[in-house]
Structure formats: C-alpha cells, structure tokens
Coordinates of C-alpha atoms in Angstrom, one line a residue:
Chain M
X1 CA 34.6 -6.5 -12.1
X2 CA 33.4 -5.6 -8.4
X3 CA 31.2 -2.8 -7.5
X4 CA 31.3 -0.7 -4.5
X5 CA 28.0 -1.1 -2.7
X6 CA 26.6 2.1 -1.4
X7 CA 23.2 2.6 0.3
X8 CA 21.1 5.6 0.3
X9 CA 18.1 5.9 2.9
X10 CA 15.6 8.4 2.2
X11 CA 13.6 9.3 5.3
X12 CA 10.9 11.7 6.0
X13 CA 12.5 14.7 7.8
X14 CA 9.4 15.3 9.8
X15 CA 9.1 11.8 11.1
X16 CA 12.4 9.8 10.2
X17 CA 11.7 5.9 10.4
X18 CA 15.1 4.8 12.0
X19 CA 14.4 1.1 11.3
X20 CA 14.8 1.7 7.6
X21 CA 18.5 2.3 8.5
X22 CA 18.7 -1.4 10.0
X23 CA 17.6 -2.7 6.8
X24 CA 19.9 -0.5 4.6
X25 CA 22.8 -1.4 6.9
X26 CA 22.5 -5.2 6.0
X27 CA 23.7 -4.4 2.6
X28 CA 27.1 -3.7 3.6
X29 CA 28.9 -0.7 2.4
X30 CA 28.5 3.0 3.5
X31 CA 25.1 4.4 4.3
X32 CA 23.9 7.6 3.6
X33 CA 20.7 9.3 4.6
X34 CA 18.8 11.8 2.6
X35 CA 16.6 14.4 4.3
X36 CA 14.7 17.1 2.8
X37 CA 12.3 19.9 3.8
X38 CA 12.4 22.7 6.4
X39 CA 12.9 20.3 9.3
X40 CA 15.8 18.5 7.4
X41 CA 18.7 20.2 9.5
X42 CA 17.3 19.5 12.7
X43 CA 16.3 15.9 11.9
X44 CA 19.9 15.6 10.3
X45 CA 21.3 16.2 13.8
X46 CA 19.6 13.4 15.5
X47 CA 20.0 11.1 12.5
X48 CA 23.7 11.6 12.3
X49 CA 24.1 9.9 15.7
X50 CA 22.4 6.8 14.7
X51 CA 24.8 3.7 14.5
X52 CA 25.6 2.7 11.0
X53 CA 24.9 6.1 9.4
X54 CA 28.0 7.2 7.5
X55 CA 26.6 10.5 6.1
X56 CA 23.8 12.7 6.1
X57 CA 22.8 14.8 3.1
X58 CA 20.3 17.5 3.4
X59 CA 18.1 19.5 1.0
X60 CA 16.8 22.2 3.3
X61 CA 14.2 23.4 0.8
X62 CA 10.7 24.0 2.1
X63 CA 9.4 22.7 -1.3
X64 CA 10.0 19.3 -0.1
X65 CA 8.0 19.7 3.0
X66 CA 4.9 17.7 1.8
X67 CA 6.7 14.9 0.0
X68 CA 5.2 15.7 -3.2
X69 CA 6.6 13.0 -5.7
X70 CA 6.8 15.3 -8.6
X71 CA 9.9 17.2 -7.1
X72 CA 11.0 14.7 -4.5
X73 CA 11.6 11.8 -7.1
X74 CA 13.9 14.0 -9.0
X75 CA 15.6 14.9 -5.9
X76 CA 16.2 11.2 -5.1
X77 CA 17.3 10.4 -8.7
X78 CA 19.9 13.2 -8.9
X79 CA 21.5 12.3 -5.5
X80 CA 21.5 8.6 -6.7
X81 CA 23.4 9.5 -9.6
X82 CA 25.8 11.9 -7.9
X83 CA 26.6 9.6 -5.0
X84 CA 26.9 6.4 -7.2
X85 CA 24.5 4.7 -4.9
X86 CA 23.7 1.1 -5.7
X87 CA 20.7 0.6 -3.2
X88 CA 18.0 3.1 -2.2
X89 CA 15.9 2.4 0.7
X90 CA 12.6 4.1 2.0
X91 CA 10.0 3.1 4.5
X92 CA 6.8 1.4 3.3
X93 CA 4.9 4.4 4.7
X94 CA 2.5 6.8 2.7
X95 CA 5.6 8.9 2.0
X96 CA 7.7 6.2 1.0
X97 CA 5.2 4.4 -1.3
X98 CA 4.3 7.7 -2.9
X99 CA 7.8 8.9 -4.0
X100 CA 10.1 5.8 -4.4
X101 CA 8.3 4.2 -7.3
X102 CA 8.3 7.4 -9.4
X103 CA 12.1 7.5 -8.7
X104 CA 12.3 3.9 -9.5
X105 CA 10.7 4.5 -13.0
X106 CA 13.0 7.5 -13.6
X107 CA 15.8 5.2 -12.8
X108 CA 14.5 2.4 -14.9
X109 CA 14.4 0.0 -11.9
X110 CA 12.0 -2.5 -10.8
X111 CA 11.3 -1.5 -7.3
X112 CA 10.9 -4.1 -4.5
X113 CA 8.2 -3.3 -2.1
X114 CA 7.6 -3.7 1.6
X115 CA 10.7 -6.0 2.3
X116 CA 10.9 -8.0 5.7
X117 CA 14.3 -9.4 5.2
X118 CA 17.4 -8.6 3.3
X119 CA 18.9 -11.9 2.4
X120 CA 21.9 -10.4 0.5
X121 CA 22.6 -7.2 -1.7
X122 CA 20.4 -8.6 -4.3
X123 CA 18.0 -10.9 -2.7
X124 CA 15.1 -9.8 -0.5
X125 CA 12.1 -11.4 1.2
X126 CA 8.6 -9.7 1.0
X127 CA 4.9 -10.7 1.6
X128 CA 2.6 -11.1 -1.1
X129 CA -1.3 -12.1 -1.2
X130 CA -1.9 -10.3 2.0
X131 CA 0.9 -12.1 3.7
X132 CA -0.4 -15.5 2.6
X133 CA 2.6 -16.2 0.6
X134 CA 6.2 -15.1 1.4
X135 CA 8.3 -14.3 -1.6
X136 CA 11.9 -14.2 -2.1
X137 CA 13.2 -12.4 -5.0
X138 CA 16.5 -11.9 -6.6
X139 CA 17.0 -8.5 -8.4
X140 CA 19.2 -7.9 -11.6
X141 CA 18.9 -4.3 -11.6
X142 CA 22.0 -2.3 -11.4
X143 CA 20.4 0.2 -8.9
X144 CA 18.1 -1.3 -6.5
X145 CA 15.1 0.7 -4.9
X146 CA 13.4 -1.0 -2.0
X147 CA 10.6 0.1 0.5
X148 CA 11.0 -1.4 3.8
X149 CA 8.3 -3.0 6.3
X150 CA 9.6 -1.1 9.2
X151 CA 7.8 -3.3 11.9
X152 CA 10.0 -6.1 10.5
X153 CA 13.5 -4.4 11.4
X154 CA 14.8 -3.6 14.7
X155 CA 15.5 -0.1 16.0
X156 CA 19.1 0.7 15.4
X157 CA 21.1 2.1 18.4
X158 CA 21.9 5.7 18.7
X159 CA 25.4 6.1 19.4
X160 CA 27.7 9.0 20.3
X161 CA 29.5 9.3 16.9
X162 CA 28.4 11.8 14.4
X163 CA 28.2 11.3 10.8
X164 CA 29.2 14.2 8.4
X165 CA 26.2 16.3 7.5
X166 CA 26.4 17.9 3.9
X167 CA 24.1 19.3 1.2
X168 CA 22.3 17.2 -1.0
X169 CA 22.1 17.9 -4.8
X170 CA 18.9 20.1 -5.2
X171 CA 17.6 19.9 -8.8
X172 CA 14.6 21.8 -7.4
X173 CA 12.2 20.3 -10.1
X174 CA 8.8 22.2 -10.6
X175 CA 6.1 20.7 -8.2
X176 CA 3.1 20.3 -10.7
X177 CA 0.8 19.3 -7.8
X178 CA 0.1 21.7 -5.1
X179 CA -0.5 20.8 -1.5
X180 CA -3.7 22.5 -0.3
X181 CA -4.3 21.2 3.2
X182 CA -4.3 18.3 5.6
X183 CA -6.3 16.9 8.4
X184 CA -4.3 14.9 10.6
X185 CA -5.3 13.2 14.0
X186 CA -3.5 14.5 16.8
X187 CA -3.1 12.2 19.8
X188 CA -1.1 11.8 22.9
X189 CA -1.4 8.0 22.7
X190 CA 1.4 5.9 21.4
X191 CA 1.9 6.0 17.6
X192 CA 0.1 3.1 16.0
X193 CA 2.9 2.2 13.7
X194 CA 5.5 1.8 16.3
X195 CA 3.8 1.2 19.8
X196 CA 4.6 -2.0 21.6
X197 CA 1.0 -2.5 22.6
X198 CA -2.0 -2.1 20.4
X199 CA -5.7 -2.5 21.1
X200 CA -8.0 -2.8 17.9
X201 CA -11.5 -2.4 17.5
X202 CA -13.9 -3.8 14.8
X203 CA -17.4 -3.9 13.6
X204 CA -18.7 -5.6 16.9
X205 CA -18.5 -2.3 18.7
X206 CA -21.6 -1.2 16.7
X207 CA -21.1 2.6 16.5
X208 CA -18.6 5.4 17.2
X209 CA -20.0 6.0 20.7
X210 CA -19.2 2.5 21.6
X211 CA -15.8 2.6 20.0
X212 CA -14.8 5.7 22.1
X213 CA -16.3 4.5 25.2
X214 CA -14.8 0.9 25.2
X215 CA -11.5 1.1 23.4
X216 CA -9.9 4.3 24.6
X217 CA -10.0 3.3 28.4
X218 CA -8.7 0.2 27.5
X219 CA -5.8 1.7 25.5
X220 CA -5.1 4.0 28.3
X221 CA -5.2 1.3 30.9
X222 CA -2.5 -0.7 28.9
X223 CA -0.5 2.2 27.8
X224 CA -1.3 1.1 24.1
X225 CA -2.2 2.6 20.7
X226 CA -5.4 2.3 19.1
X227 CA -6.2 0.6 15.9
X228 CA -9.4 -0.2 14.0
X229 CA -10.5 -2.8 11.4
X230 CA -11.7 -1.6 7.8
X231 CA -15.2 -2.1 8.8
X232 CA -14.9 0.0 11.8
X233 CA -13.4 2.7 9.7
X234 CA -15.6 2.5 6.9
X235 CA -18.5 2.9 9.2
X236 CA -17.1 6.0 10.8
X237 CA -16.2 4.5 14.3
X238 CA -12.6 5.7 13.8
X239 CA -10.4 7.7 11.5
X240 CA -8.6 5.9 8.6
X241 CA -5.3 6.7 10.2
X242 CA -6.3 3.9 12.7
X243 CA -6.8 1.2 10.1
X244 CA -4.7 -1.9 10.4
X245 CA -4.6 -4.2 7.4
X246 CA -3.3 -5.3 4.3
X247 CA -3.8 -1.9 2.7
X248 CA -3.7 0.2 5.9
X249 CA -1.0 0.0 8.7
X250 CA 1.1 -3.1 9.2
X251 CA 1.9 -3.5 13.0
X252 CA 3.9 -6.0 14.8
X253 CA 3.6 -5.0 18.4
X254 CA 4.5 -7.2 21.5
X255 CA 0.6 -7.2 22.4
X256 CA -2.4 -6.9 20.1
X257 CA -5.8 -7.0 21.4
X258 CA -8.5 -7.5 18.9
X259 CA -11.9 -6.4 20.1
X260 CA -15.1 -7.2 18.1
X261 CA -13.0 -8.0 15.0
X262 CA -13.8 -11.1 13.0
X263 CA -10.4 -11.5 11.4
X264 CA -10.9 -11.1 7.9
X265 CA -7.7 -12.1 5.5
X266 CA -7.0 -8.4 4.9
X267 CA -7.1 -7.6 8.5
X268 CA -4.6 -10.5 9.5
X269 CA -2.2 -9.3 7.0
X270 CA -1.9 -6.2 9.1
X271 CA -1.2 -7.9 12.6
X272 CA -0.4 -11.4 12.3
X273 CA 3.3 -10.9 13.1
X274 CA 2.5 -9.3 16.5
X275 CA 4.1 -11.2 19.4
X276 CA 1.0 -12.1 21.5
X277 CA -2.5 -11.8 19.8
X278 CA -5.6 -11.6 22.1
X279 CA -9.1 -11.8 20.7
X280 CA -12.3 -10.7 22.4
X281 CA -15.3 -11.8 20.2
X282 CA -18.8 -13.4 21.1
X283 CA -18.8 -15.4 18.1
X284 CA -16.6 -18.6 18.9
X285 CA -16.2 -19.3 15.2
X286 CA -14.5 -16.0 14.1
X287 CA -11.4 -16.7 12.2
X288 CA -9.4 -14.2 14.5
X289 CA -9.3 -17.1 17.0
X290 CA -7.4 -19.1 14.7
X291 CA -4.5 -16.8 14.9
X292 CA -5.1 -15.6 18.6
X293 CA -2.7 -16.9 21.3
X294 CA -5.3 -16.0 24.1
X295 CA -8.9 -16.1 22.9
X296 CA -12.0 -15.1 25.1
X297 CA -15.5 -15.8 23.6
X298 CA -17.5 -13.2 25.3
X299 CA -19.7 -10.2 25.1
X300 CA -17.1 -7.3 24.5
X301 CA -19.4 -4.7 26.2
X302 CA -19.0 -6.6 29.4
X303 CA -15.5 -8.0 29.0
X304 CA -13.6 -5.0 27.9
X305 CA -14.7 -2.7 30.6
X306 CA -14.0 -5.3 33.3
X307 CA -10.5 -6.0 31.6
X308 CA -9.9 -2.2 31.5
X309 CA -10.8 -1.8 35.3
X310 CA -8.9 -4.7 36.4
X311 CA -5.9 -3.8 34.3
X312 CA -5.9 -0.3 35.9
X313 CA -5.8 -1.7 39.6
Chain W
X1 CA -13.9 26.4 -20.9
X2 CA -15.0 23.2 -18.8
X3 CA -12.4 20.3 -19.4
X4 CA -13.6 17.2 -21.2
X5 CA -12.1 14.1 -19.7
X6 CA -10.6 11.2 -21.5
X7 CA -10.3 8.6 -19.0
X8 CA -8.2 5.5 -19.2
X9 CA -8.7 3.0 -16.3
X10 CA -6.0 0.2 -16.1
X11 CA -7.3 -2.8 -14.5
X12 CA -6.0 -6.2 -13.2
X13 CA -7.4 -9.8 -13.2
X14 CA -6.3 -11.3 -9.6
X15 CA -7.2 -14.1 -7.4
X16 CA -10.6 -13.2 -5.6
X17 CA -10.0 -11.2 -2.4
X18 CA -12.1 -13.7 -0.3
X19 CA -9.6 -16.6 -1.2
X20 CA -6.6 -17.4 0.9
X21 CA -3.9 -18.2 -1.5
X22 CA -1.7 -21.2 -1.2
X23 CA 1.7 -22.2 -2.4
X24 CA 1.7 -25.2 -4.5
X25 CA 3.3 -28.5 -3.1
X26 CA 6.3 -28.0 -5.5
X27 CA 6.6 -24.7 -3.8
X28 CA 7.3 -22.9 -7.0
X29 CA 4.0 -21.2 -7.9
X30 CA 0.9 -20.0 -6.0
X31 CA -1.8 -22.4 -6.7
X32 CA -4.3 -21.1 -9.3
X33 CA -6.1 -24.3 -10.6
X34 CA -9.6 -24.1 -9.9
X35 CA -9.3 -20.7 -8.0
X36 CA -12.0 -18.0 -8.4
X37 CA -10.5 -14.7 -10.3
X38 CA -11.9 -11.3 -10.2
X39 CA -11.4 -7.6 -11.1
X40 CA -8.8 -6.4 -8.4
X41 CA -11.0 -4.4 -5.9
X42 CA -9.1 -1.3 -6.2
X43 CA -9.4 -1.3 -10.0
X44 CA -13.1 -1.9 -9.6
X45 CA -13.2 1.4 -7.5
X46 CA -11.2 3.0 -10.2
X47 CA -13.8 2.1 -12.8
X48 CA -16.6 3.2 -10.6
X49 CA -15.0 6.6 -10.0
X50 CA -14.5 7.1 -13.8
X51 CA -18.4 6.4 -14.1
X52 CA -19.3 8.6 -11.3
X53 CA -17.4 11.5 -13.0
X54 CA -19.5 10.9 -16.1
X55 CA -22.5 10.8 -14.1
X56 CA -21.7 14.0 -12.1
X57 CA -21.8 16.5 -15.0
X58 CA -23.1 16.4 -18.5
X59 CA -20.5 16.3 -21.1
X60 CA -17.6 16.2 -18.5
X61 CA -16.3 12.7 -19.7
X62 CA -15.7 12.2 -23.4
X63 CA -14.6 8.4 -23.1
X64 CA -13.8 5.8 -20.5
X65 CA -11.4 3.3 -21.9
X66 CA -10.3 0.2 -19.9
X67 CA -6.9 -1.5 -20.4
X68 CA -5.2 -4.5 -19.1
X69 CA -2.0 -6.2 -19.6
X70 CA -1.6 -10.0 -19.0
X71 CA -2.8 -13.2 -20.4
X72 CA -5.8 -13.6 -22.6
X73 CA -7.7 -14.2 -19.5
X74 CA -7.3 -10.5 -18.5
X75 CA -10.2 -10.2 -20.9
X76 CA -12.5 -11.2 -17.8
X77 CA -11.5 -8.1 -15.9
X78 CA -12.3 -5.9 -18.9
X79 CA -15.7 -7.5 -19.4
X80 CA -16.5 -6.8 -15.8
X81 CA -15.5 -3.1 -16.1
X82 CA -17.5 -2.7 -19.4
X83 CA -20.6 -4.3 -17.7
X84 CA -20.1 -1.5 -15.1
X85 CA -20.4 1.2 -17.7
X86 CA -16.7 1.8 -19.4
X87 CA -17.1 2.5 -23.0
X88 CA -14.4 0.4 -24.6
X89 CA -11.4 -1.8 -23.7
X90 CA -7.9 -2.8 -24.9
X91 CA -6.3 -6.1 -23.9
X92 CA -2.5 -6.0 -24.1
X93 CA -1.8 -9.7 -24.5
X94 CA 1.6 -10.5 -23.0
X95 CA 3.2 -13.7 -24.3
X96 CA 4.7 -16.0 -21.7
X97 CA 2.3 -14.8 -19.0
X98 CA -0.3 -17.0 -17.5
X99 CA -1.9 -17.4 -14.1
X100 CA 1.0 -19.4 -13.0
X101 CA 3.7 -16.8 -14.0
X102 CA 1.7 -13.7 -13.2
X103 CA 4.8 -12.4 -11.1
X104 CA 6.7 -12.1 -14.3
X105 CA 4.7 -9.3 -15.4
X106 CA 6.2 -6.5 -13.2
X107 CA 4.9 -3.0 -12.4
X108 CA 7.8 -1.3 -14.3
X109 CA 6.8 -3.3 -17.5
X110 CA 3.1 -2.6 -17.0
X111 CA 3.7 1.2 -16.5
X112 CA 5.9 1.2 -19.7
X113 CA 3.1 -0.5 -21.6
X114 CA 0.6 2.0 -20.3
X115 CA 2.6 5.0 -21.2
X116 CA 3.3 3.7 -24.8
X117 CA -0.5 3.2 -25.0
X118 CA -1.4 6.5 -23.7
X119 CA 1.1 8.2 -25.9
X120 CA -0.7 6.3 -28.8
X121 CA -4.3 7.0 -27.7
X122 CA -4.3 10.1 -25.8
X123 CA -5.8 10.7 -22.5
X124 CA -5.8 13.5 -19.8
X125 CA -6.8 11.4 -16.8
X126 CA -5.6 8.0 -15.7
X127 CA -7.5 6.4 -12.7
X128 CA -6.2 3.0 -11.4
X129 CA -6.1 0.9 -8.3
X130 CA -3.3 1.8 -5.6
X131 CA -2.3 -1.8 -5.7
X132 CA -3.2 -5.2 -6.8
X133 CA -4.2 -7.5 -3.9
X134 CA -1.9 -10.4 -5.4
X135 CA 1.7 -8.8 -5.5
X136 CA 0.8 -5.9 -3.2
X137 CA 3.4 -3.7 -4.8
X138 CA 1.7 -0.3 -5.0
X139 CA 4.0 1.1 -7.6
X140 CA 2.2 1.1 -11.1
X141 CA 0.5 4.4 -10.8
X142 CA 3.4 6.3 -9.4
X143 CA 5.8 4.6 -12.1
X144 CA 3.4 5.7 -14.8
X145 CA 3.0 9.2 -13.5
X146 CA 6.9 9.4 -13.5
X147 CA 7.3 8.1 -17.1
X148 CA 4.4 10.5 -18.3
X149 CA 5.8 13.5 -16.1
X150 CA 2.5 14.0 -15.0
X151 CA 1.4 15.0 -11.5
X152 CA 0.4 12.0 -9.2
X153 CA -2.3 11.7 -6.4
X154 CA -2.2 8.5 -4.8
X155 CA -4.6 6.7 -2.2
X156 CA -7.7 9.0 -3.3
X157 CA -10.6 9.1 -1.0
X158 CA -12.1 11.9 -2.8
X159 CA -11.8 13.4 -6.3
X160 CA -13.3 16.7 -7.8
X161 CA -12.7 18.2 -11.1
X162 CA -13.6 22.0 -11.4
X163 CA -14.6 23.8 -14.6
X164 CA -11.0 25.1 -15.2
X165 CA -9.6 21.5 -15.3
X166 CA -7.9 21.6 -11.9
X167 CA -8.4 18.5 -10.1
X168 CA -8.6 18.2 -6.3
X169 CA -7.8 14.9 -4.6
X170 CA -8.2 14.2 -1.0
X171 CA -5.6 11.5 -0.2
X172 CA -5.5 9.1 2.8
X173 CA -2.0 9.3 4.3
X174 CA -0.5 7.8 7.4
X175 CA -1.8 10.6 10.0
X176 CA -5.2 11.1 8.6
X177 CA -5.8 12.7 5.1
X178 CA -4.3 15.6 2.9
X179 CA -5.6 17.4 -0.1
X180 CA -3.4 18.1 -3.3
X181 CA -4.4 20.0 -6.5
X182 CA -3.2 19.8 -9.8
X183 CA -4.1 20.7 -13.4
X184 CA -4.9 17.9 -15.8
X185 CA -3.5 15.6 -17.1
X186 CA -3.0 13.7 -13.9
X187 CA -2.7 10.1 -12.7
X188 CA -4.8 9.1 -9.7
X189 CA -4.6 5.9 -7.6
X190 CA -7.8 4.8 -5.6
X191 CA -8.1 3.9 -2.0
X192 CA -10.8 1.9 -0.3
X193 CA -13.0 4.6 0.7
X194 CA -13.2 6.5 -2.6
X195 CA -16.4 4.9 -3.4
X196 CA -18.6 1.7 -3.3
X197 CA -18.6 0.1 -6.8
X198 CA -22.1 -0.6 -8.3
X199 CA -23.3 -4.2 -8.8
X200 CA -23.7 -5.2 -12.3
X201 CA -27.1 -6.4 -13.6
X202 CA -27.3 -9.3 -16.2
X203 CA -28.5 -6.9 -18.8
X204 CA -25.4 -4.9 -18.4
X205 CA -23.3 -7.8 -18.7
X206 CA -25.2 -8.6 -22.0
X207 CA -24.7 -5.0 -23.1
X208 CA -21.0 -5.2 -22.5
X209 CA -20.6 -8.0 -24.9
X210 CA -21.3 -5.6 -27.7
X211 CA -18.7 -3.1 -26.6
X212 CA -15.5 -2.7 -28.5
X213 CA -12.2 -4.6 -27.2
X214 CA -9.1 -4.1 -29.0
X215 CA -5.9 -6.3 -28.8
X216 CA -2.4 -5.2 -28.7
X217 CA 0.9 -6.8 -27.8
X218 CA 4.1 -5.4 -26.1
X219 CA 5.9 -5.7 -29.3
X220 CA 3.1 -3.6 -31.0
X221 CA 3.9 -0.9 -28.3
X222 CA 7.5 -1.3 -28.6
X223 CA 8.0 -2.3 -25.0
X224 CA 10.5 -4.8 -23.4
X225 CA 8.5 -6.6 -20.6
X226 CA 11.4 -8.9 -19.5
X227 CA 11.3 -9.1 -15.8
X228 CA 14.1 -7.8 -13.5
X229 CA 13.2 -10.1 -10.6
X230 CA 13.7 -13.7 -10.2
X231 CA 11.5 -15.8 -8.0
X232 CA 13.9 -17.5 -5.7
X233 CA 11.3 -19.1 -3.6
X234 CA 7.7 -19.0 -2.6
X235 CA 7.0 -20.2 1.0
X236 CA 4.0 -20.4 3.5
X237 CA 4.1 -17.6 6.2
X238 CA 5.2 -18.9 9.8
X239 CA 2.3 -20.6 11.3
X240 CA 0.6 -19.3 14.3
X241 CA -0.5 -21.9 17.0
X242 CA -3.8 -20.0 17.7
X243 CA -6.7 -21.5 19.1
X244 CA -6.2 -21.2 22.8
X245 CA -9.0 -19.8 24.7
X246 CA -9.9 -18.8 28.2
X247 CA -13.2 -18.6 29.9
X248 CA -13.1 -15.2 32.0
X249 CA -11.3 -11.9 32.1
X250 CA -9.3 -13.0 35.4
X251 CA -7.9 -15.9 33.3
X252 CA -7.0 -13.6 30.4
X253 CA -5.1 -11.3 32.6
X254 CA -3.5 -14.2 34.2
X255 CA -2.2 -15.6 31.0
X256 CA -1.2 -12.1 29.8
X257 CA 1.0 -12.0 33.0
X258 CA 2.5 -15.3 32.3
X259 CA 3.6 -14.3 28.9
X260 CA 5.0 -11.0 30.1
X261 CA 2.4 -9.0 28.0
X262 CA 1.3 -6.9 30.9

C-alpha cells in the first residue's frame, strides 16, 4: 500500500510567507497553496508564479480576513479532506499558530510546531527548551500538520510558470469570535521577521527616549530592521511587535547587532541562528558575549552613535 | 444579568526558566536529575489572571479550579497555583509519564483530557498559558477550543468581561495587537504582558495545603493518551564560537567589513 503524498500550504493572504513553500516542497508530491480572505485573489496571482506550487485554491470570502480560528480551522479541515492532503503546512507566525492547532485537533492529529528541517515525509526537526535542545520526531499520524520556522528555510524562486487558481471549498462556518480592532505598527523600515540586518535594543538603553534616539539612526545607517529584548518591551521602550525571543519573533538575519542586551536564554532563542552576531554592552560578563562573533565592551551611549556616524560615511 | 465565571486553569510543571537544559550523555533524554522544576511562567500568568478577575468585581468569579496532567509530581504545580489563590485542584495522573518521558504526553492528548474533564465538571472560561517553555508547542489551548467548539483568544495581553458575559481580549500579534470579542464560554491563552504574577507568602503556601486536590486518571476520563510522535533523537544545538572581542568602534567596523556584514 503506497499513499500519494500531497501537501497543502496555508498562507496568510495579506502577507504570504513564501518560505513555507520551500518547506512543503521537501515532502515531495504536488503542492497546493490555500489563501482566504478579501486579498486572496490578488495574492493567488503572485503565489501561482512561485516555483514548486502546483495549484492555488482560494476562498475569497471577507469572513476570513482576520484569521479567526473558529471559521478558518474548518476551512482548512474541509479542504484537507476534499483534496486528500497528507501534509498541511503553515507559517509559525501569529496567524499559523492561531489556526493550525485548532485544525489539527479537528483532524485528530498531533501537530508538529516550528520545524527547522524536513528530514523525510514523516520526520521533522524542531527546537525545544528555547532552542537549547534540538528534537527530531517521527510522526505516525495519517495527516500531518506542521508549522514552519520560516527563518530556517530559503526563499523559493519565483518563476514564470503559472499554477492553476481554483476555488477552495468554503464551509463558511460561523465565526463565534468577532474582530473588534487592531493596533499595528506601521514602518517603512525592513520587516523584522525577514530582514537581512537587525539591530536590537535592550534594557541598557534605560528609557524609550534613548531607545528611539540611539537605535533608529543605527538601523537607518545599516538599512536594518529594529528589534527589542523582552525587558525593553516590558518597560515600554518599544512595541511588542519588535520583541525577539523564545516567545516573540525568531529571526536569523545575516547581521544581528545586540545593543544593551544581556543575553538571557529566552532572548538567545530568538536570534542565535543569525549569521554574524555583534554585541555592544558595558558588562564584559554579559552572557550575550558567549554567542557574539564580535563583541565590544563599551558604553553604548558613546559607541553606538559613533558607529552610526562612521557607517553613514 | 452579570455572568458568574467558573474558571478552569490548566497548568504545567516544567524545568525552571532560568535553567539551560542539556541532553544527557546517552543523548536520549533531557537531563532532569537534580534540576529545578517550577510552574510554567505562562501558566502562572493564567492563574494570576483568574485571581485578578475575582478581585476585579464582587461575585464575578464562582470558582477557580486548577488542573494538571502529568506524573504525580505535577502536584507541585498545583500547589503553587493554590498558594496564589485558586480554590481547588485536580491532578490527572498519567501512567508511564515521568520527568524523563515528559515529551510523551502530547498537546493533543492533554487537550482531550481537558475536554473530557470540562465536560464532566463544567466551566465557562478556560485560561491557560500560550505555551509550555519545555516543548514550546503552543497548541493545547487552541486544540482544546477546537474540541469544545468554543471561541479562542490566544496571546492575551488584556482580558475584560462585561456585564452581559461578553469577553474582550486584546492579543499580541506579529504586527502589534488586535482586539477580539466573544460571548462566554471561551478559551484564552496568556502572553507575557497580561499581568505580573504575585509572590506567594509562606502563610499562603500553608493555607494551600488545606485546599482540595482530586485525582483522576486518563482512563477515568475515557481518553487514550498514547503519543503520535516518536523521539528519533535529541541533540545539542550547533555551537557558536563566540567570545571574540574588539576594543574600538573602528575595529568593529573593520571586522564587519572583513566578514562581509557591511
């Protein structure tokens, strides 16, 4: 008895993470992308050109615009059944984390969260204990649901080929929770989750005024995104959307500059896969220096403005 | 008519957040011998939120019941929560689960245990941590909500219940925050900034010893907890060769250019 493998990648129509496609492609077998919401048709057009995508199915129903799990999970479940999918992938983003587990429970499957590797169609690698232990698991579930750490997978190439775009099954389940409002940071700077360079500020910056005065000019000089430690966010120096860490954003840029960050286990979990790590901190014993490729023990209030100025010129 | 909340707070005992867990030399389990365990930080926040709801309005909260699934040692997590102010607790003692085998009790199994428990006991509000800091799965609350067919609000940074029993939850999302509202019953998972849990005083810990703790097994609840995932291997993460230092901004810039970072 041999099953036909078929993957369904569930992406957020307003901001599709293409790297999920790279992960899903490793299973082998045809790859379908599911998009839902008012922007599904527009997103489908772009997604259909990504290499590896066989088909895009869309539920162009505004009820899905906010990724409410109560109706999104049934949408996933009905399409998994209708398409005989063996694997379902979603990004390990706020959206994916919210909807996929609910779908997994409805399909009686033990979801595998935040994978960094696809070893085979039933074996996956994922970090546990804040990335201090790397776990390889083999799933015996008939349908496997998986969220993907997008920073661990490459961007797929966008080709000229065009996958077919069809309608998804839409069960239109009732949305028992209502979206009321949102408060999102709008920035012209690179997106933290995918930027190639990140500068991150911590408690050492002492207050919001300093954080703004010191970090943003550095970010602009380097063309970097801005991140923050939990301590900085808790103290109000930066918005929660900037938090890098075990339970915040996990990033793996080419360059990560940690300013005034001590390097708690939970922070390291969010950035220790960065290619080059720089740390600027006046405490020579700060744990961050253990992972930093280049460490500078100095007063950040002098060192960072100097760095900013010199990089600009 | 103002609602009365029957709150269930599932909690988990995990390796303390300040400890850096290591794989044992045989590379088949995470070392737990002599290691400090604590109430999962997000679970602590959940217990705190239940108590704050009680303190926010007279008669709003009818009861706060803790529940934990695991080995007999899960009792420790329940005691911590009772000391904080929960009313009673239930331990779902799972055969074959101990510190070395904690990964074998999976989120789907826990969600099924909780669903069976809630069907039995009744509740209209479940507050639990968004993730356990050991397996970092971030699934149990969402799975439970799916099995119960209740609305869910994850990563809560603020919770409010109005007099009509409508719950408003502000959630932390990737781009900032959003607010959802839903009628009871609802499952809420907690995020870091929802509250700062209270310290417990010795007298609270003593008082907690008198609070009721029940025991159940998966078989009492009719749930099969057999794992779906097999641990193939556990390994250390790739080692970073950190430690290299420069003594000036100029050297820093020079090094960055050398590695092609700028």
